[in-house]
């Protein structure tokens, strides 16, 4: 857990001079960004701002073109190396749940099986209970509705008790009921377990509801970072002001 | 007569079974690697694999014949453990060469058919590269079973290569397909038809067994 690995409110991530380029196109360029253990950080910005790219880098899924990320004291750089133990303390719930062709229970158990933890029935049952899907544990995962599938994806991540949970537009295209459920689960996870949450969203209302701090990205660059209230009430950069007020044309 | 018949059926199953075992053992890992890896020259390797899938069995038989003949590169080495021409060993080599590209090619296509985002999700859940490859293989299992069925179908019914490298020797290398050819030429149509019926039956039962392996996924 976060509290054991990195004390709350200390830097769990330090991003420095990070550049990501795809086929000579620079999609991300961040000079400095610190993420605190136990906080909820929202990354907001229009489509193509580099939010999901940053999330993949924070989950060590791809190596940066330049720069480094210090995570719990270990450096992740262009070599793409990060210890399995550290890698397994971070996980992501993507916009598409990407459930496997198995039952709901087996999907939730999947990450634990990867770690060789086969005797975790109680944890899996508790996670399914938490997302309100204990009654359909034996159902094939691919028969679920979009909201149910995303809740399974969340349970699959939660059961791993990660230090950091990355959420990539987890409620996009979901109905208000499921949005509310997922937000409540995320909030509980942060408050009860101290899990650091990094949430990618282009829904400023969601960022306002969930986040402690907000980062605004535009065209791959970090424009502004600040505490949630300050970010929405007194944005320093005119581009942030335009985005927050829905006036930005992109 | 019955004993000879049984011997032919048994040898057919042995040769095809062993060849399928080896081609699956090599073909599935190669197919998974080709489906997941990105490297320079991959297109060329894929083109070669696809060419192998359409390779005429009789040409494969010719190559294996030349390789194993006494003046060929392998036969001239005089290695005691190397399969000799006109033995079941030579037939197994030829059939392995025929079915390998089928198994590898269809497995590759099945793996490529799995959404790349699945691999990203699996890695995000903490999989090692090996665990991710096995998970992708599991997700592509229907296609992988199809690859084995294709490999099996390609060799159980094959006649040209086994005739060339096996020689259709009674009691030694005669299998169902070569026996059918021989009996038809002799005018023993009843026996040829009976052998044909057995061949069809074996193919049907083997495919049913493989469909069972696909499990419930097939019905969804």
Short mmCIF file of C-alpha atoms in Angstrom, two decimals:
data_model
loop_
_atom_site.label_atom_id
_atom_site.label_comp_id
_atom_site.label_asym_id
_atom_site.label_seq_id
_atom_site.Cartn_x
_atom_site.Cartn_y
_atom_site.Cartn_z
CA UNK A 1 0.00 0.00 0.00
CA UNK A 2 0.95 3.60 -0.54
CA UNK A 3 1.40 4.37 3.14
CA UNK A 4 4.07 1.67 3.41
CA UNK A 5 5.87 2.50 0.16
CA UNK A 6 5.68 6.28 0.12
CA UNK A 7 4.36 8.36 3.03
CA UNK A 8 1.19 10.28 2.23
CA UNK A 9 1.72 13.69 0.65
CA UNK A 10 5.30 12.85 -0.35
CA UNK A 11 6.17 12.60 -4.03
CA UNK A 12 5.30 9.16 -5.34
CA UNK A 13 6.08 10.25 -8.92
CA UNK A 14 8.53 12.87 -10.14
CA UNK A 15 8.26 13.47 -13.86
CA UNK A 16 11.24 15.31 -15.35
CA UNK A 17 11.84 16.57 -18.92
CA UNK A 18 9.54 13.89 -20.27
CA UNK A 19 9.13 13.72 -24.04
CA UNK A 20 7.16 11.17 -26.03
CA UNK A 21 7.38 11.08 -29.80
CA UNK A 22 5.52 8.83 -32.23
CA UNK A 23 6.87 8.74 -35.80
CA UNK A 24 8.61 12.12 -35.37
CA UNK A 25 5.44 13.67 -33.94
CA UNK A 26 5.95 15.04 -30.44
CA UNK A 27 2.80 14.16 -28.49
CA UNK A 28 3.99 14.91 -24.97
CA UNK A 29 6.51 17.32 -23.49
CA UNK A 30 6.43 17.83 -19.73
CA UNK A 31 9.21 19.67 -17.97
CA UNK A 32 8.22 18.82 -14.41
CA UNK A 33 5.28 17.23 -12.65
CA UNK A 34 5.12 15.82 -9.14
CA UNK A 35 2.34 13.50 -7.99
CA UNK A 36 1.78 13.11 -4.27
CA UNK A 37 1.08 9.81 -2.57
CA UNK A 38 -2.56 9.53 -1.55
CA UNK A 39 -3.87 12.37 -3.70
CA UNK A 40 -6.42 12.36 -6.49
CA UNK A 41 -4.91 14.12 -9.47
CA UNK A 42 -7.09 14.85 -12.50
CA UNK A 43 -5.51 15.31 -15.92
CA UNK A 44 -7.85 17.36 -18.05
CA UNK A 45 -7.59 18.67 -21.56
CA UNK A 46 -9.08 18.27 -24.99
CA UNK A 47 -8.64 15.13 -27.10
CA UNK A 48 -5.08 14.72 -28.34
CA UNK A 49 -3.61 16.66 -25.42
CA UNK A 50 -1.40 13.73 -24.40
CA UNK A 51 -3.34 12.69 -21.28
CA UNK A 52 -3.57 8.98 -22.13
CA UNK A 53 0.06 8.95 -23.29
CA UNK A 54 1.12 10.32 -19.92
CA UNK A 55 -0.97 7.64 -18.20
CA UNK A 56 0.69 4.86 -20.21
CA UNK A 57 4.08 6.24 -19.23
CA UNK A 58 3.04 6.40 -15.56
CA UNK A 59 2.09 2.70 -15.83
CA UNK A 60 5.47 1.93 -17.51
CA UNK A 61 3.68 0.49 -20.55
CA UNK A 62 6.00 2.27 -22.96
CA UNK A 63 9.41 3.87 -22.62
CA UNK A 64 9.69 7.64 -23.01
CA UNK A 65 11.60 9.08 -25.96
CA UNK A 66 13.45 11.43 -23.58
CA UNK A 67 13.41 12.24 -19.88
CA UNK A 68 12.57 10.18 -16.83
CA UNK A 69 9.97 9.33 -14.26
CA UNK A 70 11.10 8.68 -10.71
CA UNK A 71 8.59 6.33 -9.11
CA UNK A 72 9.02 5.41 -5.44
CA UNK A 73 12.72 6.18 -5.79
CA UNK A 74 13.26 4.09 -8.96
CA UNK A 75 14.03 5.71 -12.29
CA UNK A 76 12.04 4.86 -15.42
CA UNK A 77 13.77 6.25 -18.49
CA UNK A 78 14.34 5.60 -22.19
CA UNK A 79 15.57 2.07 -21.44
CA UNK A 80 12.00 1.19 -20.39
CA UNK A 81 13.24 -0.83 -17.40
CA UNK A 82 11.28 -0.96 -14.17
CA UNK A 83 11.25 -3.77 -11.62
CA UNK A 84 8.27 -6.14 -11.79
CA UNK A 85 7.49 -5.42 -8.15
CA UNK A 86 7.20 -1.66 -8.77
CA UNK A 87 5.36 -2.22 -12.03
CA UNK A 88 2.81 -4.34 -10.19
CA UNK A 89 2.13 -1.61 -7.65
CA UNK A 90 0.52 0.49 -10.41
CA UNK A 91 -2.43 -0.48 -12.60
CA UNK A 92 -4.81 1.16 -15.04
CA UNK A 93 -8.52 1.01 -15.74
CA UNK A 94 -8.89 2.03 -19.37
CA UNK A 95 -11.86 3.61 -21.10
CA UNK A 96 -12.64 0.24 -22.70
CA UNK A 97 -12.76 -2.41 -19.97
CA UNK A 98 -11.03 -5.06 -22.14
CA UNK A 99 -12.40 -8.02 -20.21
CA UNK A 100 -11.08 -11.45 -21.04
CA UNK A 101 -13.15 -14.24 -22.55
CA UNK A 102 -13.81 -15.69 -19.07
CA UNK A 103 -16.32 -15.35 -16.24
CA UNK A 104 -16.65 -12.18 -14.18
CA UNK A 105 -14.96 -13.96 -11.24
CA UNK A 106 -12.05 -15.16 -13.37
CA UNK A 107 -11.56 -11.66 -14.74
CA UNK A 108 -11.36 -10.19 -11.25
CA UNK A 109 -9.02 -12.99 -10.18
CA UNK A 110 -6.78 -12.51 -13.24
CA UNK A 111 -4.23 -10.05 -11.81
CA UNK A 112 -3.92 -12.07 -8.60
CA UNK A 113 -3.26 -15.23 -10.62
CA UNK A 114 -0.48 -13.41 -12.46
CA UNK A 115 1.08 -12.78 -9.06
CA UNK A 116 0.68 -16.44 -8.08
CA UNK A 117 -1.98 -15.60 -5.48
CA UNK A 118 -4.50 -18.38 -5.99
CA UNK A 119 -6.00 -18.40 -2.52
CA UNK A 120 -7.75 -15.03 -2.61
CA UNK A 121 -11.43 -15.93 -2.73
CA UNK A 122 -12.36 -13.54 0.07
CA UNK A 123 -10.59 -10.60 -1.58
CA UNK A 124 -12.28 -11.30 -4.90
CA UNK A 125 -15.67 -11.69 -3.25
CA UNK A 126 -15.15 -8.41 -1.37
CA UNK A 127 -14.17 -6.58 -4.57
CA UNK A 128 -17.22 -7.92 -6.41
CA UNK A 129 -19.41 -6.92 -3.47
CA UNK A 130 -17.87 -3.43 -3.53
CA UNK A 131 -18.82 -2.90 -7.18
CA UNK A 132 -22.24 -4.50 -6.68
CA UNK A 133 -21.70 -7.48 -8.98
CA UNK A 134 -21.38 -10.40 -6.54
CA UNK A 135 -24.60 -11.89 -7.93
CA UNK A 136 -23.21 -12.30 -11.45
CA UNK A 137 -19.76 -13.63 -10.58
CA UNK A 138 -20.28 -16.78 -12.69
CA UNK A 139 -21.60 -14.96 -15.75
CA UNK A 140 -19.44 -14.66 -18.87
CA UNK A 141 -17.84 -11.21 -18.72
CA UNK A 142 -18.48 -10.40 -22.36
CA UNK A 143 -22.25 -10.63 -21.89
CA UNK A 144 -22.28 -7.64 -19.51
CA UNK A 145 -23.53 -4.13 -20.20
CA UNK A 146 -20.99 -1.30 -20.59
CA UNK A 147 -21.48 -0.07 -17.02
CA UNK A 148 -21.23 -3.55 -15.52
CA UNK A 149 -18.13 -4.33 -17.58
CA UNK A 150 -16.42 -1.16 -16.38
CA UNK A 151 -17.26 -2.04 -12.77
CA UNK A 152 -15.68 -5.48 -13.31
CA UNK A 153 -12.59 -3.73 -14.68
CA UNK A 154 -12.51 -1.55 -11.57
CA UNK A 155 -12.91 -4.59 -9.27
CA UNK A 156 -10.10 -6.34 -11.19
CA UNK A 157 -7.82 -3.38 -10.46
CA UNK A 158 -8.99 -2.82 -6.87
CA UNK A 159 -8.41 -6.41 -5.82
CA UNK A 160 -4.70 -5.92 -6.50
CA UNK A 161 -4.58 -3.19 -3.83
CA UNK A 162 -2.28 -1.03 -5.96
CA UNK A 163 -0.35 1.93 -4.61
CA UNK A 164 -1.43 3.89 -7.69
CA UNK A 165 -4.59 3.46 -9.73
CA UNK A 166 -4.66 5.18 -13.10
CA UNK A 167 -8.11 5.82 -14.53
CA UNK A 168 -8.30 6.61 -18.24
CA UNK A 169 -11.73 8.11 -18.96
CA UNK A 170 -13.34 5.35 -16.88
CA UNK A 171 -16.85 6.72 -17.16
CA UNK A 172 -16.92 7.89 -20.77
CA UNK A 173 -20.13 6.77 -22.51
CA UNK A 174 -21.69 5.46 -19.28
CA UNK A 175 -25.10 6.33 -17.87
CA UNK A 176 -25.31 8.67 -14.83
CA UNK A 177 -26.05 5.75 -12.45
CA UNK A 178 -22.85 3.92 -13.37
CA UNK A 179 -20.87 7.16 -13.40
CA UNK A 180 -22.02 7.82 -9.83
CA UNK A 181 -21.17 4.27 -8.74
CA UNK A 182 -17.70 4.34 -10.23
CA UNK A 183 -16.91 7.75 -8.80
CA UNK A 184 -18.08 6.62 -5.34
CA UNK A 185 -15.92 3.49 -5.52
CA UNK A 186 -12.89 5.51 -6.63
CA UNK A 187 -13.40 7.99 -3.81
CA UNK A 188 -13.69 5.19 -1.20
CA UNK A 189 -10.56 3.53 -2.54
CA UNK A 190 -8.64 6.78 -2.12
CA UNK A 191 -10.03 7.68 1.28
CA UNK A 192 -10.06 4.24 2.93
CA UNK A 193 -6.89 2.75 1.45
CA UNK A 194 -4.81 5.81 0.62
CA UNK A 195 -4.55 4.73 -3.01
CA UNK A 196 -3.12 7.46 -5.24
CA UNK A 197 -5.52 8.11 -8.11
CA UNK A 198 -4.60 9.72 -11.41
CA UNK A 199 -7.74 10.36 -13.40
CA UNK A 200 -7.79 11.27 -17.07
CA UNK A 201 -10.99 12.98 -18.06
CA UNK A 202 -12.21 15.69 -20.36
CA UNK A 203 -15.22 16.11 -18.12
CA UNK A 204 -14.34 19.13 -15.99
CA UNK A 205 -17.31 18.47 -13.69
CA UNK A 206 -15.96 15.04 -12.86
CA UNK A 207 -12.52 16.50 -12.19
CA UNK A 208 -14.16 19.03 -9.89
CA UNK A 209 -16.07 16.31 -8.01
CA UNK A 210 -13.17 13.91 -7.50
CA UNK A 211 -9.81 15.62 -7.64
CA UNK A 212 -7.58 17.23 -5.02
CA UNK A 213 -5.44 18.79 -7.75
CA UNK A 214 -5.95 19.30 -11.47
CA UNK A 215 -3.47 19.46 -14.37
CA UNK A 216 -4.44 21.00 -17.66
CA UNK A 217 -2.70 19.60 -20.73
CA UNK A 218 -2.89 21.12 -24.19
CA UNK A 219 -1.10 19.88 -27.30
CA UNK A 220 1.17 17.69 -25.17
CA UNK A 221 2.25 20.46 -22.82
CA UNK A 222 1.42 20.99 -19.19
CA UNK A 223 -0.24 24.40 -19.09
CA UNK A 224 -1.31 24.67 -15.48
CA UNK A 225 -1.49 22.64 -12.27
CA UNK A 226 -3.25 23.65 -9.11
CA UNK A 227 -5.52 22.70 -6.22
CA UNK A 228 -9.00 21.92 -7.52
CA UNK A 229 -10.80 24.99 -6.18
CA UNK A 230 -8.08 27.40 -7.26
CA UNK A 231 -7.85 25.72 -10.67
CA UNK A 232 -11.54 26.21 -11.40
CA UNK A 233 -12.13 29.51 -9.63
CA UNK A 234 -8.94 31.41 -10.44
CA UNK A 235 -7.12 29.80 -13.37
CA UNK A 236 -3.85 31.61 -14.04
CA UNK A 237 -3.52 30.84 -17.74
CA UNK A 238 -6.08 32.25 -20.21
CA UNK A 239 -6.15 28.87 -22.02
CA UNK A 240 -7.10 27.12 -18.78
CA UNK A 241 -9.78 29.75 -18.26
CA UNK A 242 -11.15 29.13 -21.73
CA UNK A 243 -11.15 25.34 -21.27
CA UNK A 244 -12.78 25.44 -17.84
CA UNK A 245 -15.50 27.76 -19.11
CA UNK A 246 -16.15 25.71 -22.22
CA UNK A 247 -14.95 28.49 -24.49
CA UNK A 248 -12.00 26.69 -25.98
CA UNK A 249 -12.29 25.82 -29.64
CA UNK A 250 -10.31 22.70 -30.57
CA UNK B 1 -6.63 -58.94 -44.74
CA UNK B 2 -8.05 -57.47 -41.53
CA UNK B 3 -4.58 -57.41 -39.99
CA UNK B 4 -3.22 -55.56 -43.00
CA UNK B 5 -6.14 -53.13 -42.91
CA UNK B 6 -5.57 -52.42 -39.21
CA UNK B 7 -1.87 -51.94 -39.81
CA UNK B 8 -2.56 -49.34 -42.51
CA UNK B 9 -5.00 -47.43 -40.29
CA UNK B 10 -2.63 -47.56 -37.32
CA UNK B 11 0.36 -46.34 -39.33
CA UNK B 12 -1.71 -43.48 -40.79
CA UNK B 13 -2.69 -42.38 -37.30
CA UNK B 14 0.88 -42.73 -36.00
CA UNK B 15 2.52 -40.78 -38.83
CA UNK B 16 -0.10 -38.01 -38.86
CA UNK B 17 -0.30 -37.83 -35.06
CA UNK B 18 3.45 -37.52 -34.56
CA UNK B 19 3.82 -35.02 -37.42
CA UNK B 20 0.95 -32.93 -36.01
CA UNK B 21 2.52 -33.06 -32.56
CA UNK B 22 5.82 -31.67 -33.84
CA UNK B 23 4.26 -29.06 -36.12
CA UNK B 24 2.05 -27.86 -33.23
CA UNK B 25 4.99 -27.82 -30.84
CA UNK B 26 6.95 -25.56 -33.19
CA UNK B 27 4.12 -23.84 -35.06
CA UNK B 28 2.15 -22.39 -32.15
CA UNK B 29 5.08 -20.56 -30.49
CA UNK B 30 6.24 -19.33 -33.92
CA UNK B 31 2.70 -18.16 -34.75
CA UNK B 32 2.35 -16.34 -31.41
CA UNK B 33 5.75 -14.68 -31.81
CA UNK B 34 4.96 -13.64 -35.39
CA UNK B 35 1.56 -12.32 -34.33
CA UNK B 36 2.89 -10.24 -31.44
CA UNK B 37 6.43 -9.21 -32.33
CA UNK B 38 7.39 -6.32 -34.58
CA UNK B 39 10.83 -6.52 -36.19
CA UNK B 40 12.53 -5.52 -39.44
CA UNK B 41 11.82 -8.05 -42.18
CA UNK B 42 8.62 -9.29 -40.52
CA UNK B 43 6.65 -8.80 -43.74
CA UNK B 44 9.08 -11.01 -45.64
CA UNK B 45 8.87 -13.74 -42.99
CA UNK B 46 5.04 -13.53 -43.05
CA UNK B 47 5.09 -13.77 -46.87
CA UNK B 48 7.29 -16.88 -46.63
CA UNK B 49 4.95 -18.39 -44.06
CA UNK B 50 1.91 -17.75 -46.25
CA UNK B 51 3.78 -19.27 -49.20
CA UNK B 52 4.47 -22.33 -47.04
CA UNK B 53 0.74 -22.63 -46.32
CA UNK B 54 0.09 -23.10 -50.01
CA UNK B 55 3.11 -25.27 -50.72
CA UNK B 56 2.22 -28.32 -52.89
CA UNK B 57 2.80 -31.43 -50.71
CA UNK B 58 4.42 -33.28 -53.58
CA UNK B 59 7.08 -30.55 -53.82
CA UNK B 60 7.70 -30.84 -50.07
CA UNK B 61 8.03 -34.59 -50.63
CA UNK B 62 10.58 -33.96 -53.38
CA UNK B 63 12.68 -31.68 -51.14
CA UNK B 64 12.60 -34.16 -48.25
CA UNK B 65 13.46 -36.97 -50.69
CA UNK B 66 16.49 -35.04 -51.96
CA UNK B 67 17.55 -34.10 -48.41
CA UNK B 68 17.41 -37.68 -47.15
CA UNK B 69 18.67 -39.51 -50.24
CA UNK B 70 22.17 -40.99 -49.93
CA UNK B 71 23.71 -38.24 -52.02
CA UNK B 72 21.62 -35.50 -50.31
CA UNK B 73 22.89 -33.09 -47.63
CA UNK B 74 21.45 -35.09 -44.73
CA UNK B 75 21.58 -38.60 -46.15
CA UNK B 76 25.27 -38.27 -47.07
CA UNK B 77 26.17 -37.58 -43.41
CA UNK B 78 25.33 -41.19 -42.60
CA UNK B 79 23.89 -40.30 -39.20
CA UNK B 80 22.41 -43.38 -37.56
CA UNK B 81 19.60 -41.45 -35.83
CA UNK B 82 18.52 -39.62 -38.99
CA UNK B 83 15.32 -40.87 -40.62
CA UNK B 84 15.94 -42.96 -43.72
CA UNK B 85 14.03 -42.73 -46.98
CA UNK B 86 11.14 -45.20 -47.33
CA UNK B 87 10.52 -45.34 -43.58
CA UNK B 88 7.75 -43.83 -41.43
CA UNK B 89 10.38 -41.40 -40.08
CA UNK B 90 10.81 -39.80 -43.50
CA UNK B 91 7.02 -39.57 -43.86
CA UNK B 92 6.78 -37.83 -40.47
CA UNK B 93 9.42 -35.29 -41.53
CA UNK B 94 7.57 -34.52 -44.78
CA UNK B 95 4.20 -34.19 -43.03
CA UNK B 96 5.68 -31.98 -40.31
CA UNK B 97 7.07 -29.66 -42.99
CA UNK B 98 3.64 -29.55 -44.68
CA UNK B 99 1.59 -28.85 -41.54
CA UNK B 100 4.00 -26.48 -39.75
CA UNK B 101 3.22 -23.39 -41.90
CA UNK B 102 -0.51 -24.11 -41.62
CA UNK B 103 -0.38 -24.25 -37.82
CA UNK B 104 1.97 -21.26 -37.51
CA UNK B 105 0.13 -19.15 -40.12
CA UNK B 106 -3.37 -19.67 -38.72
CA UNK B 107 -2.10 -19.18 -35.15
CA UNK B 108 -0.45 -15.93 -36.21
CA UNK B 109 -3.72 -14.74 -37.79
CA UNK B 110 -5.66 -15.69 -34.65
CA UNK B 111 -3.23 -13.83 -32.40
CA UNK B 112 -3.31 -10.78 -34.68
CA UNK B 113 -7.11 -10.88 -34.43
CA UNK B 114 -6.97 -10.25 -30.67
CA UNK B 115 -7.45 -6.55 -29.94
CA UNK B 116 -3.99 -5.03 -29.19
CA UNK B 117 -5.60 -3.22 -26.28
CA UNK B 118 -5.99 -6.60 -24.54
CA UNK B 119 -2.21 -6.94 -24.35
CA UNK B 120 -1.89 -3.40 -23.02
CA UNK B 121 -4.52 -4.15 -20.36
CA UNK B 122 -2.85 -7.42 -19.39
CA UNK B 123 0.53 -5.70 -19.07
CA UNK B 124 -1.12 -2.94 -17.00
CA UNK B 125 -2.38 -5.64 -14.64
CA UNK B 126 1.21 -6.72 -14.02
CA UNK B 127 1.83 -9.52 -16.51
CA UNK B 128 5.33 -10.44 -17.59
CA UNK B 129 5.87 -10.68 -21.36
CA UNK B 130 5.51 -14.47 -21.16
CA UNK B 131 2.28 -14.23 -19.15
CA UNK B 132 0.93 -11.70 -21.64
CA UNK B 133 1.75 -14.02 -24.58
CA UNK B 134 0.00 -16.95 -22.87
CA UNK B 135 -3.05 -14.80 -22.14
CA UNK B 136 -3.24 -13.65 -25.76
CA UNK B 137 -2.92 -17.29 -26.85
CA UNK B 138 -5.79 -18.18 -24.55
CA UNK B 139 -7.91 -15.34 -25.97
CA UNK B 140 -7.15 -16.60 -29.49
CA UNK B 141 -7.85 -20.24 -28.62
CA UNK B 142 -10.65 -20.77 -31.16
CA UNK B 143 -8.33 -19.69 -33.95
CA UNK B 144 -5.48 -21.79 -32.55
CA UNK B 145 -7.66 -24.92 -32.56
CA UNK B 146 -8.60 -24.06 -36.16
CA UNK B 147 -4.87 -23.93 -36.95
CA UNK B 148 -4.40 -27.45 -35.57
CA UNK B 149 -7.46 -28.67 -37.50
CA UNK B 150 -6.00 -27.13 -40.67
CA UNK B 151 -2.64 -28.78 -40.00
CA UNK B 152 -4.32 -32.13 -39.40
CA UNK B 153 -6.50 -31.81 -42.50
CA UNK B 154 -3.47 -30.91 -44.57
CA UNK B 155 -1.62 -34.12 -43.75
CA UNK B 156 -4.17 -36.86 -43.01
CA UNK B 157 -5.47 -36.56 -46.58
CA UNK B 158 -2.07 -35.96 -48.18
CA UNK B 159 -0.77 -38.51 -50.68
CA UNK B 160 2.02 -37.02 -52.82
CA UNK B 161 4.71 -36.51 -50.19
CA UNK B 162 4.15 -39.77 -48.32
CA UNK B 163 4.15 -41.67 -51.59
CA UNK B 164 7.49 -40.10 -52.60
CA UNK B 165 9.40 -40.43 -49.32
CA UNK B 166 7.59 -43.51 -47.98
CA UNK B 167 7.32 -45.51 -51.17
CA UNK B 168 3.98 -47.15 -50.24
CA UNK B 169 5.75 -50.33 -49.10
CA UNK B 170 3.36 -53.00 -47.87
CA UNK B 171 3.69 -53.59 -44.15
CA UNK B 172 6.16 -50.74 -43.74
CA UNK B 173 5.03 -47.40 -45.15
CA UNK B 174 1.58 -48.01 -46.58
CA UNK B 175 -0.96 -45.53 -45.20
CA UNK B 176 -4.64 -44.94 -45.98
CA UNK B 177 -4.13 -42.46 -48.81
CA UNK B 178 -1.44 -44.43 -50.62
CA UNK B 179 -3.43 -47.64 -50.14
CA UNK B 180 -6.51 -46.00 -51.71
CA UNK B 181 -4.44 -45.00 -54.76
CA UNK B 182 -3.04 -48.52 -55.08
CA UNK B 183 -6.36 -50.34 -54.65
CA UNK B 184 -8.06 -48.01 -57.15
CA UNK B 185 -5.35 -48.72 -59.72
CA UNK B 186 -5.80 -52.45 -59.12
CA UNK B 187 -9.54 -52.10 -59.66
CA UNK B 188 -10.39 -53.06 -56.02
CA UNK B 189 -12.96 -50.33 -55.72
CA UNK B 190 -14.75 -51.93 -52.74
CA UNK B 191 -11.58 -51.91 -50.68
CA UNK B 192 -10.63 -48.44 -51.90
CA UNK B 193 -14.06 -47.14 -50.88
CA UNK B 194 -13.83 -48.85 -47.50
CA UNK B 195 -10.43 -47.26 -46.90
CA UNK B 196 -11.85 -43.91 -48.02
CA UNK B 197 -14.72 -44.31 -45.56
CA UNK B 198 -12.29 -45.02 -42.73
CA UNK B 199 -10.23 -41.94 -43.69
CA UNK B 200 -13.34 -39.76 -43.67
CA UNK B 201 -14.42 -41.25 -40.33
CA UNK B 202 -11.06 -40.54 -38.74
CA UNK B 203 -11.09 -36.97 -40.02
CA UNK B 204 -14.65 -36.44 -38.74
CA UNK B 205 -13.91 -37.85 -35.28
CA UNK B 206 -10.67 -35.87 -34.97
CA UNK B 207 -12.44 -32.65 -35.89
CA UNK B 208 -15.25 -33.36 -33.42
CA UNK B 209 -12.65 -33.87 -30.69
CA UNK B 210 -10.99 -30.57 -31.55
CA UNK B 211 -14.34 -28.78 -31.53
CA UNK B 212 -14.81 -30.08 -27.99
CA UNK B 213 -11.42 -28.58 -27.13
CA UNK B 214 -12.72 -25.20 -28.26
CA UNK B 215 -15.23 -25.60 -25.46
CA UNK B 216 -18.07 -23.26 -24.72
CA UNK B 217 -16.38 -20.39 -26.55
CA UNK B 218 -17.55 -21.92 -29.81
CA UNK B 219 -21.23 -21.52 -28.93
CA UNK B 220 -21.03 -17.82 -28.10
#
